[in-house]
mmCIF file of C-alpha atoms and ligand atoms in Angstrom:
data_model
loop_
_atom_site.group_PDB
_atom_site.id
_atom_site.type_symbol
_atom_site.label_atom_id
_atom_site.label_comp_id
_atom_site.label_asym_id
_atom_site.label_seq_id
_atom_site.Cartn_x
_atom_site.Cartn_y
_atom_site.Cartn_z
ATOM 1 C CA UNK A 1 42.819 83.949 98.015
ATOM 2 C CA UNK A 2 44.939 87.007 98.526
ATOM 3 C CA UNK A 3 46.228 87.068 102.085
ATOM 4 C CA UNK A 4 45.114 89.986 104.187
ATOM 5 C CA UNK A 5 47.094 91.569 106.966
ATOM 6 C CA UNK A 6 45.736 92.823 110.290
ATOM 7 C CA UNK A 7 47.633 95.152 112.618
ATOM 8 C CA UNK A 8 47.050 94.167 116.228
ATOM 9 C CA UNK A 9 48.065 97.011 118.534
ATOM 10 C CA UNK A 10 48.589 95.799 122.080
ATOM 11 C CA UNK A 11 49.024 92.341 120.596
ATOM 12 C CA UNK A 12 51.474 91.162 123.265
ATOM 13 C CA UNK A 13 48.799 91.571 125.932
ATOM 14 C CA UNK A 14 46.112 89.275 127.226
ATOM 15 C CA UNK A 15 43.273 89.800 124.735
ATOM 16 C CA UNK A 16 45.543 90.871 121.873
ATOM 17 C CA UNK A 17 47.681 87.731 121.950
ATOM 18 C CA UNK A 18 44.666 85.393 121.934
ATOM 19 C CA UNK A 19 43.157 87.381 119.070
ATOM 20 C CA UNK A 20 46.393 87.216 117.066
ATOM 21 C CA UNK A 21 46.274 83.407 117.349
ATOM 22 C CA UNK A 22 42.695 83.197 116.031
ATOM 23 C CA UNK A 23 43.446 85.559 113.137
ATOM 24 C CA UNK A 24 46.528 83.583 112.111
ATOM 25 C CA UNK A 25 44.679 80.265 112.401
ATOM 26 C CA UNK A 26 41.993 81.693 110.113
ATOM 27 C CA UNK A 27 44.563 82.594 107.433
ATOM 28 C CA UNK A 28 45.306 86.250 108.130
ATOM 29 C CA UNK A 29 48.794 87.674 108.334
ATOM 30 C CA UNK A 30 49.264 89.554 111.599
ATOM 31 C CA UNK A 31 51.621 92.309 112.687
ATOM 32 C CA UNK A 32 51.856 92.848 116.426
ATOM 33 C CA UNK A 33 52.629 96.340 117.740
ATOM 34 C CA UNK A 34 53.152 96.829 121.462
ATOM 35 C CA UNK A 35 55.331 98.957 123.722
ATOM 36 C CA UNK A 36 55.314 96.209 126.383
ATOM 37 C CA UNK A 37 54.369 98.780 129.029
ATOM 38 C CA UNK A 38 51.946 96.343 130.623
ATOM 39 C CA UNK A 39 52.806 93.119 128.806
ATOM 40 C CA UNK A 40 55.728 90.911 128.044
ATOM 41 C CA UNK A 41 57.488 89.617 124.934
ATOM 42 C CA UNK A 42 56.468 86.152 126.117
ATOM 43 C CA UNK A 43 52.976 86.988 124.820
ATOM 44 C CA UNK A 44 54.380 87.294 121.299
ATOM 45 C CA UNK A 45 56.526 84.175 121.756
ATOM 46 C CA UNK A 46 53.413 82.283 122.860
ATOM 47 C CA UNK A 47 51.560 83.339 119.712
ATOM 48 C CA UNK A 48 54.488 82.135 117.621
ATOM 49 C CA UNK A 49 54.685 78.822 119.491
ATOM 50 C CA UNK A 50 50.967 78.094 119.143
ATOM 51 C CA UNK A 51 50.679 79.025 115.473
ATOM 52 C CA UNK A 52 54.133 78.031 114.223
ATOM 53 C CA UNK A 53 54.224 81.393 112.448
ATOM 54 C CA UNK A 54 57.053 83.855 112.999
ATOM 55 C CA UNK A 55 54.640 86.739 113.461
ATOM 56 C CA UNK A 56 56.355 90.128 113.137
ATOM 57 C CA UNK A 57 56.564 92.186 116.331
ATOM 58 C CA UNK A 58 57.257 95.915 116.418
ATOM 59 C CA UNK A 59 58.050 97.579 119.736
ATOM 60 C CA UNK A 60 56.319 100.911 119.340
ATOM 61 C CA UNK A 61 54.289 103.320 121.429
ATOM 62 C CA UNK A 62 51.116 104.200 119.502
ATOM 63 C CA UNK A 63 51.241 107.646 121.143
ATOM 64 C CA UNK A 64 54.476 108.347 119.240
ATOM 65 C CA UNK A 65 52.912 109.233 115.912
ATOM 66 C CA UNK A 66 56.148 109.394 113.947
ATOM 67 C CA UNK A 67 57.323 106.006 115.138
ATOM 68 C CA UNK A 68 53.854 104.544 114.669
ATOM 69 C CA UNK A 69 53.750 105.895 111.094
ATOM 70 C CA UNK A 70 56.832 103.805 110.268
ATOM 71 C CA UNK A 71 54.730 100.725 110.770
ATOM 72 C CA UNK A 72 52.208 101.971 108.212
ATOM 73 C CA UNK A 73 55.105 102.574 105.805
ATOM 74 C CA UNK A 74 56.416 99.084 106.335
ATOM 75 C CA UNK A 75 53.270 96.924 106.354
ATOM 76 C CA UNK A 76 50.310 96.917 104.024
ATOM 77 C CA UNK A 77 47.458 96.069 106.414
ATOM 78 C CA UNK A 78 43.945 97.248 105.693
ATOM 79 C CA UNK A 79 42.522 96.542 109.167
ATOM 80 C CA UNK A 80 43.615 97.344 112.685
ATOM 81 C CA UNK A 81 42.374 95.989 115.991
ATOM 82 C CA UNK A 82 43.281 98.539 118.613
ATOM 83 C CA UNK A 83 43.850 96.980 122.033
ATOM 84 C CA UNK A 84 46.734 99.163 123.190
ATOM 85 C CA UNK A 85 45.431 100.996 126.270
ATOM 86 C CA UNK A 86 45.709 101.226 130.023
ATOM 87 C CA UNK A 87 42.941 99.376 131.849
ATOM 88 C CA UNK A 88 43.173 99.676 135.628
ATOM 89 C CA UNK A 89 40.030 101.380 136.891
ATOM 90 C CA UNK A 90 41.417 102.480 140.295
ATOM 91 C CA UNK A 91 44.650 103.843 138.855
ATOM 92 C CA UNK A 92 42.650 105.855 136.325
ATOM 93 C CA UNK A 93 40.762 107.576 139.148
ATOM 94 C CA UNK A 94 44.021 108.376 140.950
ATOM 95 C CA UNK A 95 45.843 109.571 137.814
ATOM 96 C CA UNK A 96 43.266 110.466 135.155
ATOM 97 C CA UNK A 97 45.670 112.366 132.896
ATOM 98 C CA UNK A 98 47.789 109.256 132.448
ATOM 99 C CA UNK A 99 44.686 107.560 131.040
ATOM 100 C CA UNK A 100 43.421 110.436 128.897
ATOM 101 C CA UNK A 101 46.868 111.011 127.408
ATOM 102 C CA UNK A 102 47.621 107.400 126.606
ATOM 103 C CA UNK A 103 44.239 105.965 125.662
ATOM 104 C CA UNK A 104 42.961 108.932 123.665
ATOM 105 C CA UNK A 105 46.189 109.924 121.945
ATOM 106 C CA UNK A 106 47.002 106.413 120.766
ATOM 107 C CA UNK A 107 43.517 105.979 119.349
ATOM 108 C CA UNK A 108 43.534 109.375 117.636
ATOM 109 C CA UNK A 109 46.843 108.389 116.041
ATOM 110 C CA UNK A 110 45.329 105.130 114.797
ATOM 111 C CA UNK A 111 42.437 106.949 113.125
ATOM 112 C CA UNK A 112 44.653 109.688 111.652
ATOM 113 C CA UNK A 113 47.212 107.240 110.267
ATOM 114 C CA UNK A 114 44.551 104.944 108.820
ATOM 115 C CA UNK A 115 43.232 107.979 106.927
ATOM 116 C CA UNK A 116 46.637 109.209 105.920
ATOM 117 C CA UNK A 117 47.700 105.834 104.551
ATOM 118 C CA UNK A 118 44.389 104.977 102.865
ATOM 119 C CA UNK A 119 43.476 102.075 105.161
ATOM 120 C CA UNK A 120 39.910 101.173 106.084
ATOM 121 C CA UNK A 121 38.808 99.016 108.993
ATOM 122 C CA UNK A 122 39.129 99.757 112.708
ATOM 123 C CA UNK A 123 37.992 97.458 115.504
ATOM 124 C CA UNK A 124 38.042 99.127 118.901
ATOM 125 C CA UNK A 125 38.284 97.354 122.280
ATOM 126 C CA UNK A 126 35.445 98.774 124.270
ATOM 127 C CA UNK A 127 33.936 97.570 127.519
ATOM 128 C CA UNK A 128 30.672 96.850 129.287
ATOM 129 C CA UNK A 129 31.839 99.561 131.663
ATOM 130 C CA UNK A 130 30.169 102.043 129.270
ATOM 131 C CA UNK A 131 26.748 100.859 130.555
ATOM 132 C CA UNK A 132 27.523 101.615 134.212
ATOM 133 C CA UNK A 133 24.647 100.620 136.539
ATOM 134 C CA UNK A 134 22.086 99.869 133.829
ATOM 135 C CA UNK A 135 18.367 100.438 134.384
ATOM 136 C CA UNK A 136 17.379 97.228 132.600
ATOM 137 C CA UNK A 137 19.163 93.905 132.329
ATOM 138 C CA UNK A 138 20.490 92.242 130.288
ATOM 139 C CA UNK A 139 21.947 95.204 128.411
ATOM 140 C CA UNK A 140 21.522 95.505 124.665
ATOM 141 C CA UNK A 141 23.651 97.699 122.433
ATOM 142 C CA UNK A 142 20.783 100.204 122.507
ATOM 143 C CA UNK A 143 20.851 100.436 126.312
ATOM 144 C CA UNK A 144 21.767 103.952 127.314
ATOM 145 C CA UNK A 145 25.384 104.551 128.294
ATOM 146 C CA UNK A 146 25.672 106.025 131.766
ATOM 147 C CA UNK A 147 28.098 108.776 132.751
ATOM 148 C CA UNK A 148 31.449 107.083 133.344
ATOM 149 C CA UNK A 149 32.595 106.735 136.942
ATOM 150 C CA UNK A 150 36.291 106.465 136.112
ATOM 151 C CA UNK A 151 38.686 108.061 133.648
ATOM 152 C CA UNK A 152 39.265 104.569 132.245
ATOM 153 C CA UNK A 153 35.541 104.159 131.531
ATOM 154 C CA UNK A 154 35.424 107.651 130.120
ATOM 155 C CA UNK A 155 38.213 106.885 127.630
ATOM 156 C CA UNK A 156 36.192 103.889 126.412
ATOM 157 C CA UNK A 157 33.160 106.088 125.812
ATOM 158 C CA UNK A 158 35.228 108.830 124.197
ATOM 159 C CA UNK A 159 37.016 106.446 121.846
ATOM 160 C CA UNK A 160 33.668 104.917 120.842
ATOM 161 C CA UNK A 161 32.471 108.431 120.016
ATOM 162 C CA UNK A 162 35.631 109.228 118.069
ATOM 163 C CA UNK A 163 35.170 106.068 116.005
ATOM 164 C CA UNK A 164 31.469 106.780 115.439
ATOM 165 C CA UNK A 165 32.178 110.311 114.255
ATOM 166 C CA UNK A 166 35.215 109.403 112.148
ATOM 167 C CA UNK A 167 33.469 106.543 110.367
ATOM 168 C CA UNK A 168 30.426 108.770 109.868
ATOM 169 C CA UNK A 169 32.434 111.593 108.382
ATOM 170 C CA UNK A 170 35.133 109.863 106.357
ATOM 171 C CA UNK A 171 34.026 107.618 103.520
ATOM 172 C CA UNK A 172 37.125 105.516 103.832
ATOM 173 C CA UNK A 173 36.832 104.557 107.525
ATOM 174 C CA UNK A 174 34.661 101.731 108.884
ATOM 175 C CA UNK A 175 34.409 101.088 112.612
ATOM 176 C CA UNK A 176 33.278 98.328 114.920
ATOM 177 C CA UNK A 177 33.357 98.707 118.700
ATOM 178 C CA UNK A 178 33.244 95.488 120.702
ATOM 179 C CA UNK A 179 31.987 95.878 124.244
ATOM 180 C CA UNK A 180 33.621 93.153 126.282
ATOM 181 C CA UNK A 181 32.051 91.865 129.436
ATOM 182 C CA UNK A 182 34.488 90.085 131.824
ATOM 183 C CA UNK A 183 37.209 88.229 129.896
ATOM 184 C CA UNK A 184 38.683 85.278 131.793
ATOM 185 C CA UNK A 185 40.655 82.070 131.233
ATOM 186 C CA UNK A 186 43.592 81.200 129.029
ATOM 187 C CA UNK A 187 44.451 79.455 125.791
ATOM 188 C CA UNK A 188 43.989 75.649 126.036
ATOM 189 C CA UNK A 189 47.707 75.235 125.233
ATOM 190 C CA UNK A 190 48.526 77.223 128.407
ATOM 191 C CA UNK A 191 51.138 79.042 126.294
ATOM 192 C CA UNK A 192 49.399 82.413 126.603
ATOM 193 C CA UNK A 193 47.195 83.880 129.337
ATOM 194 C CA UNK A 194 46.741 86.842 131.617
ATOM 195 C CA UNK A 195 49.928 88.180 133.245
ATOM 196 C CA UNK A 196 48.915 90.927 135.670
ATOM 197 C CA UNK A 197 51.720 93.035 137.118
ATOM 198 C CA UNK A 198 51.664 93.369 140.887
ATOM 199 C CA UNK A 199 48.531 92.628 142.890
ATOM 200 C CA UNK A 200 45.720 91.576 140.529
ATOM 201 C CA UNK A 201 42.702 93.893 140.493
ATOM 202 C CA UNK A 202 40.417 91.434 138.713
ATOM 203 C CA UNK A 203 38.694 88.449 140.213
ATOM 204 C CA UNK A 204 40.018 85.444 138.317
ATOM 205 C CA UNK A 205 43.733 86.287 138.447
ATOM 206 C CA UNK A 206 43.277 86.944 142.169
ATOM 207 C CA UNK A 207 41.670 83.525 142.541
ATOM 208 C CA UNK A 208 44.378 81.679 140.617
ATOM 209 C CA UNK A 209 47.169 83.486 142.479
ATOM 210 C CA UNK A 210 45.511 82.609 145.782
ATOM 211 C CA UNK A 211 45.244 78.973 144.731
ATOM 212 C CA UNK A 212 48.931 79.095 143.788
ATOM 213 C CA UNK A 213 49.863 80.496 147.213
ATOM 214 C CA UNK A 214 51.061 83.837 145.847
ATOM 215 C CA UNK A 215 48.193 85.618 147.643
ATOM 216 C CA UNK A 216 47.027 84.582 151.064
ATOM 217 C CA UNK A 217 43.291 85.003 150.818
ATOM 218 C CA UNK A 218 40.730 86.173 148.279
ATOM 219 C CA UNK A 219 38.441 88.960 149.490
ATOM 220 C CA UNK A 220 34.917 88.714 148.165
ATOM 221 C CA UNK A 221 33.823 92.321 147.855
ATOM 222 C CA UNK A 222 30.363 92.347 149.395
ATOM 223 C CA UNK A 223 27.793 89.687 150.255
ATOM 224 C CA UNK A 224 24.930 92.093 150.911
ATOM 225 C CA UNK A 225 24.039 93.123 147.382
ATOM 226 C CA UNK A 226 20.422 92.673 146.260
ATOM 227 C CA UNK A 227 21.184 89.423 144.424
ATOM 228 C CA UNK A 228 20.328 85.828 145.277
ATOM 229 C CA UNK A 229 23.534 85.065 147.179
ATOM 230 C CA UNK A 230 24.399 88.701 147.948
ATOM 231 C CA UNK A 231 27.466 88.936 145.668
ATOM 232 C CA UNK A 232 27.738 90.853 142.369
ATOM 233 C CA UNK A 233 26.668 89.393 139.038
ATOM 234 C CA UNK A 234 28.861 89.539 135.945
ATOM 235 C CA UNK A 235 29.022 87.981 132.498
ATOM 236 C CA UNK A 236 32.332 86.088 132.303
ATOM 237 C CA UNK A 237 33.439 85.542 128.723
ATOM 238 C CA UNK A 238 36.087 83.000 127.787
ATOM 239 C CA UNK A 239 39.185 84.614 126.301
ATOM 240 C CA UNK A 240 39.287 82.339 123.221
ATOM 241 C CA UNK A 241 35.601 82.996 122.548
ATOM 242 C CA UNK A 242 36.315 86.708 122.890
ATOM 243 C CA UNK A 243 39.238 86.411 120.470
ATOM 244 C CA UNK A 244 36.939 84.701 117.965
ATOM 245 C CA UNK A 245 34.511 87.628 118.177
ATOM 246 C CA UNK A 246 37.335 89.830 116.869
ATOM 247 C CA UNK A 247 37.930 87.418 114.010
ATOM 248 C CA UNK A 248 34.210 87.566 113.178
ATOM 249 C CA UNK A 249 34.332 91.386 113.215
ATOM 250 C CA UNK A 250 37.363 91.456 110.909
ATOM 251 C CA UNK A 251 35.752 88.937 108.532
ATOM 252 C CA UNK A 252 32.594 91.048 108.454
ATOM 253 C CA UNK A 253 34.529 94.193 107.585
ATOM 254 C CA UNK A 254 36.908 92.703 105.044
ATOM 255 C CA UNK A 255 34.029 90.919 103.295
ATOM 256 C CA UNK A 256 31.980 94.141 103.183
ATOM 257 C CA UNK A 257 29.076 92.743 105.189
ATOM 258 C CA UNK A 258 28.601 95.625 107.648
ATOM 259 C CA UNK A 259 25.134 97.142 107.911
ATOM 260 C CA UNK A 260 26.490 100.551 108.814
ATOM 261 C CA UNK A 261 29.759 102.483 108.795
ATOM 262 C CA UNK A 262 29.911 102.153 112.581
ATOM 263 C CA UNK A 263 28.595 99.195 114.515
ATOM 264 C CA UNK A 264 28.637 98.160 118.170
ATOM 265 C CA UNK A 265 28.392 94.636 119.547
ATOM 266 C CA UNK A 266 28.174 93.193 123.032
ATOM 267 C CA UNK A 267 30.618 90.351 123.537
ATOM 268 C CA UNK A 268 29.475 88.215 126.428
ATOM 269 C CA UNK A 269 27.753 84.912 127.140
ATOM 270 C CA UNK A 270 24.345 86.249 128.156
ATOM 271 C CA UNK A 271 24.690 84.460 131.488
ATOM 272 C CA UNK A 272 24.942 86.174 134.888
ATOM 273 C CA UNK A 273 27.324 84.504 137.340
ATOM 274 C CA UNK A 274 27.817 85.579 140.952
ATOM 275 C CA UNK A 275 31.206 85.891 142.639
ATOM 276 C CA UNK A 276 30.349 82.994 144.968
ATOM 277 C CA UNK A 277 29.265 80.812 142.057
ATOM 278 C CA UNK A 278 32.475 81.561 140.200
ATOM 279 C CA UNK A 279 34.618 80.724 143.238
ATOM 280 C CA UNK A 280 32.718 77.478 143.874
ATOM 281 C CA UNK A 281 32.963 76.422 140.240
ATOM 282 C CA UNK A 282 36.699 77.113 140.286
ATOM 283 C CA UNK A 283 37.114 74.945 143.384
ATOM 284 C CA UNK A 284 35.045 72.124 141.956
ATOM 285 C CA UNK A 285 36.567 71.816 138.489
ATOM 286 C CA UNK A 286 40.112 72.111 139.782
ATOM 287 C CA UNK A 287 39.530 69.969 142.817
ATOM 288 C CA UNK A 288 40.934 72.373 145.382
ATOM 289 C CA UNK A 289 39.879 74.580 148.293
ATOM 290 C CA UNK A 290 40.319 78.283 147.985
ATOM 291 C CA UNK A 291 41.084 80.480 150.958
ATOM 292 C CA UNK A 292 38.535 83.291 150.846
ATOM 293 C CA UNK A 293 36.653 85.683 153.108
ATOM 294 C CA UNK A 294 33.860 88.161 152.745
ATOM 295 C CA UNK A 295 35.077 91.765 152.740
ATOM 296 C CA UNK A 296 33.312 95.143 152.407
ATOM 297 C CA UNK A 297 31.992 96.237 149.039
ATOM 298 C CA UNK A 298 34.541 97.694 146.624
ATOM 299 C CA UNK A 299 33.918 101.309 145.711
ATOM 300 C CA UNK A 300 32.632 101.796 142.174
ATOM 301 C CA UNK A 301 31.366 98.228 141.624
ATOM 302 C CA UNK A 302 28.021 97.853 139.897
ATOM 303 C CA UNK A 303 25.615 95.279 141.349
ATOM 304 C CA UNK A 304 24.953 93.412 138.145
ATOM 305 C CA UNK A 305 25.666 93.569 134.448
ATOM 306 C CA UNK A 306 25.303 90.947 131.776
ATOM 307 C CA UNK A 307 24.864 90.963 128.026
ATOM 308 C CA UNK A 308 22.047 90.480 125.633
ATOM 309 C CA UNK A 309 24.084 88.822 122.890
ATOM 310 C CA UNK A 310 21.357 88.505 120.231
ATOM 311 C CA UNK A 311 22.889 91.138 117.940
ATOM 312 C CA UNK A 312 26.370 89.625 117.975
ATOM 313 C CA UNK A 313 24.906 86.136 117.527
ATOM 314 C CA UNK A 314 22.944 87.229 114.481
ATOM 315 C CA UNK A 315 25.173 89.764 112.794
ATOM 316 C CA UNK A 316 28.631 88.440 113.635
ATOM 317 C CA UNK A 317 27.488 84.823 113.407
ATOM 318 C CA UNK A 318 29.344 84.393 116.672
ATOM 319 C CA UNK A 319 28.475 82.994 120.045
ATOM 320 C CA UNK A 320 30.325 82.021 123.196
ATOM 321 C CA UNK A 321 31.022 78.299 123.210
ATOM 322 C CA UNK A 322 33.395 77.344 125.982
ATOM 323 C CA UNK A 323 31.780 76.402 129.302
ATOM 324 C CA UNK A 324 32.592 78.261 132.504
ATOM 325 C CA UNK A 325 34.041 74.984 133.816
ATOM 326 C CA UNK A 326 36.497 74.613 130.927
ATOM 327 C CA UNK A 327 37.431 78.275 131.131
ATOM 328 C CA UNK A 328 38.198 78.067 134.842
ATOM 329 C CA UNK A 329 40.244 74.916 134.263
ATOM 330 C CA UNK A 330 42.277 76.770 131.640
ATOM 331 C CA UNK A 331 42.829 79.695 134.035
ATOM 332 C CA UNK A 332 44.323 77.330 136.609
ATOM 333 C CA UNK A 333 46.430 75.443 134.045
ATOM 334 C CA UNK A 334 47.922 78.771 132.982
ATOM 335 C CA UNK A 335 48.648 79.909 136.544
ATOM 336 C CA UNK A 336 50.310 76.541 137.282
ATOM 337 C CA UNK A 337 52.493 76.922 134.227
ATOM 338 C CA UNK A 338 53.500 80.475 135.182
ATOM 339 C CA UNK A 339 54.325 79.357 138.756
ATOM 340 C CA UNK A 340 55.925 76.065 137.817
ATOM 341 C CA UNK A 341 53.358 74.059 139.786
ATOM 342 C CA UNK A 342 53.004 70.432 138.741
HETATM 343 C C1 UD1 B 1 36.341 95.913 135.827
HETATM 344 C C2 UD1 B 1 35.789 97.131 135.161
HETATM 345 C C3 UD1 B 1 35.744 96.935 133.678
HETATM 346 C C4 UD1 B 1 37.093 96.572 133.156
HETATM 347 C C5 UD1 B 1 37.556 95.316 133.855
HETATM 348 C C6 UD1 B 1 38.960 94.957 133.392
HETATM 349 C C7 UD1 B 1 34.126 98.435 136.351
HETATM 350 C C8 UD1 B 1 32.703 98.551 136.765
HETATM 351 N N1 UD1 B 1 34.447 97.396 135.641
HETATM 352 O O1 UD1 B 1 35.326 94.932 135.711
HETATM 353 O O2 UD1 B 1 35.330 98.100 133.033
HETATM 354 O O3 UD1 B 1 37.013 96.388 131.770
HETATM 355 O O4 UD1 B 1 37.560 95.534 135.252
HETATM 356 O O5 UD1 B 1 39.935 95.687 134.012
HETATM 357 O O6 UD1 B 1 34.915 99.266 136.646
HETATM 358 N N2 UD1 B 1 35.909 90.842 143.039
HETATM 359 C C9 UD1 B 1 36.078 90.318 144.323
HETATM 360 N N3 UD1 B 1 37.352 90.184 144.800
HETATM 361 C C10 UD1 B 1 38.453 90.553 144.083
HETATM 362 C C11 UD1 B 1 38.276 91.089 142.782
HETATM 363 C C12 UD1 B 1 36.984 91.220 142.296
HETATM 364 O O7 UD1 B 1 35.103 89.967 144.986
HETATM 365 O O8 UD1 B 1 39.580 90.438 144.589
HETATM 366 C C13 UD1 B 1 34.552 90.951 142.500
HETATM 367 C C14 UD1 B 1 34.153 92.361 142.133
HETATM 368 O O9 UD1 B 1 33.561 92.995 143.215
HETATM 369 C C15 UD1 B 1 33.170 92.085 140.989
HETATM 370 C C16 UD1 B 1 33.672 90.811 140.336
HETATM 371 O O10 UD1 B 1 34.518 90.208 141.305
HETATM 372 O O11 UD1 B 1 31.898 91.839 141.519
HETATM 373 C C17 UD1 B 1 34.464 91.055 139.073
HETATM 374 O O12 UD1 B 1 35.458 92.027 139.342
HETATM 375 P P1 UD1 B 1 36.625 92.377 138.301
HETATM 376 O O13 UD1 B 1 37.258 91.132 137.820
HETATM 377 O O14 UD1 B 1 37.501 93.399 138.921
HETATM 378 O O15 UD1 B 1 35.846 92.988 137.065
HETATM 379 P P2 UD1 B 1 34.812 94.196 136.989
HETATM 380 O O16 UD1 B 1 34.901 95.082 138.157
HETATM 381 O O17 UD1 B 1 33.478 93.615 136.664
#
């Protein structure tokens, strides 16, 4: 079989690096592009260590169209998975232009260059954030998108729309948007994982850093929500399972099995887990006590969101496999490795 190449933009980051591993293990050649603005070269080194492949890395900002075009000159990929984006919700509210400039411009450049160089398949990293506070749960891909409450969420919706319109208008372009729920955990090798800069905004890195003694105490944001135990419900998806959903999307596109020029899939487990349940499971599987307290609700949080995964199960032939227990073990193994804890 002729080997196919996939460009992974943002491939040094958390989701990108895990996806690069799954693509390489499945027989694809991968080129990683990243400007390392919110990631580290160790992500690329981890991919190389796990796969034994000297995967090419190009340090480029996708917003710099001329520099980005060089990559299209150099490598003959037909598919791109575009991860490269900023992703901190709070920061995007404080500095929206930073998010519009970076997230929109880099994606527009991807679409333009794919057209210019005669390339075909684009997978876009979208998010369950596009559903906002949904009227019915679980959410299906047909569930109405709510007006975004942050510039970050807005860029996800806008890039989805750009991909829908571009793939609708240009014969050559095919698009798949994957709407991720809450990605957590690390590779079983503990060679790659999530490396947040500064104080983590997301739950699991905050938990693992608290367990490691880097943070004093986890704040549980709200115990008075209208849920069984009063904390928010989310759909936590294992990072390796999420990476495999990207592989399934790329296989579907390169094998010409798409039902439409633009498709959208939820990538979650279909299971709602509360913050308390997640914390307790983490304590149990790792045999430790976590220092935590209940704190006021965090502004902008939705009460509950979880995925109906039927479409992804059927069309991508993909489903989440790793248990929450194994995922939370892997998250702790990774944190221990980063902190040199035995
Ligand atoms: C958020 C964004 C999502 C984005 C994702 C990754 C929203 C609604 N969602 O997801 O779009 O893709 O981040 O950046 O903006 N929690 C605590 N204590 C903490 C941290 C979190 O109790 O220290 C709780 C939160 O209240 C929430 C749950 O844990 O109920 C998960 O939070 P988090 O990991 O930040 O993810 P989301 O807010 O769901």
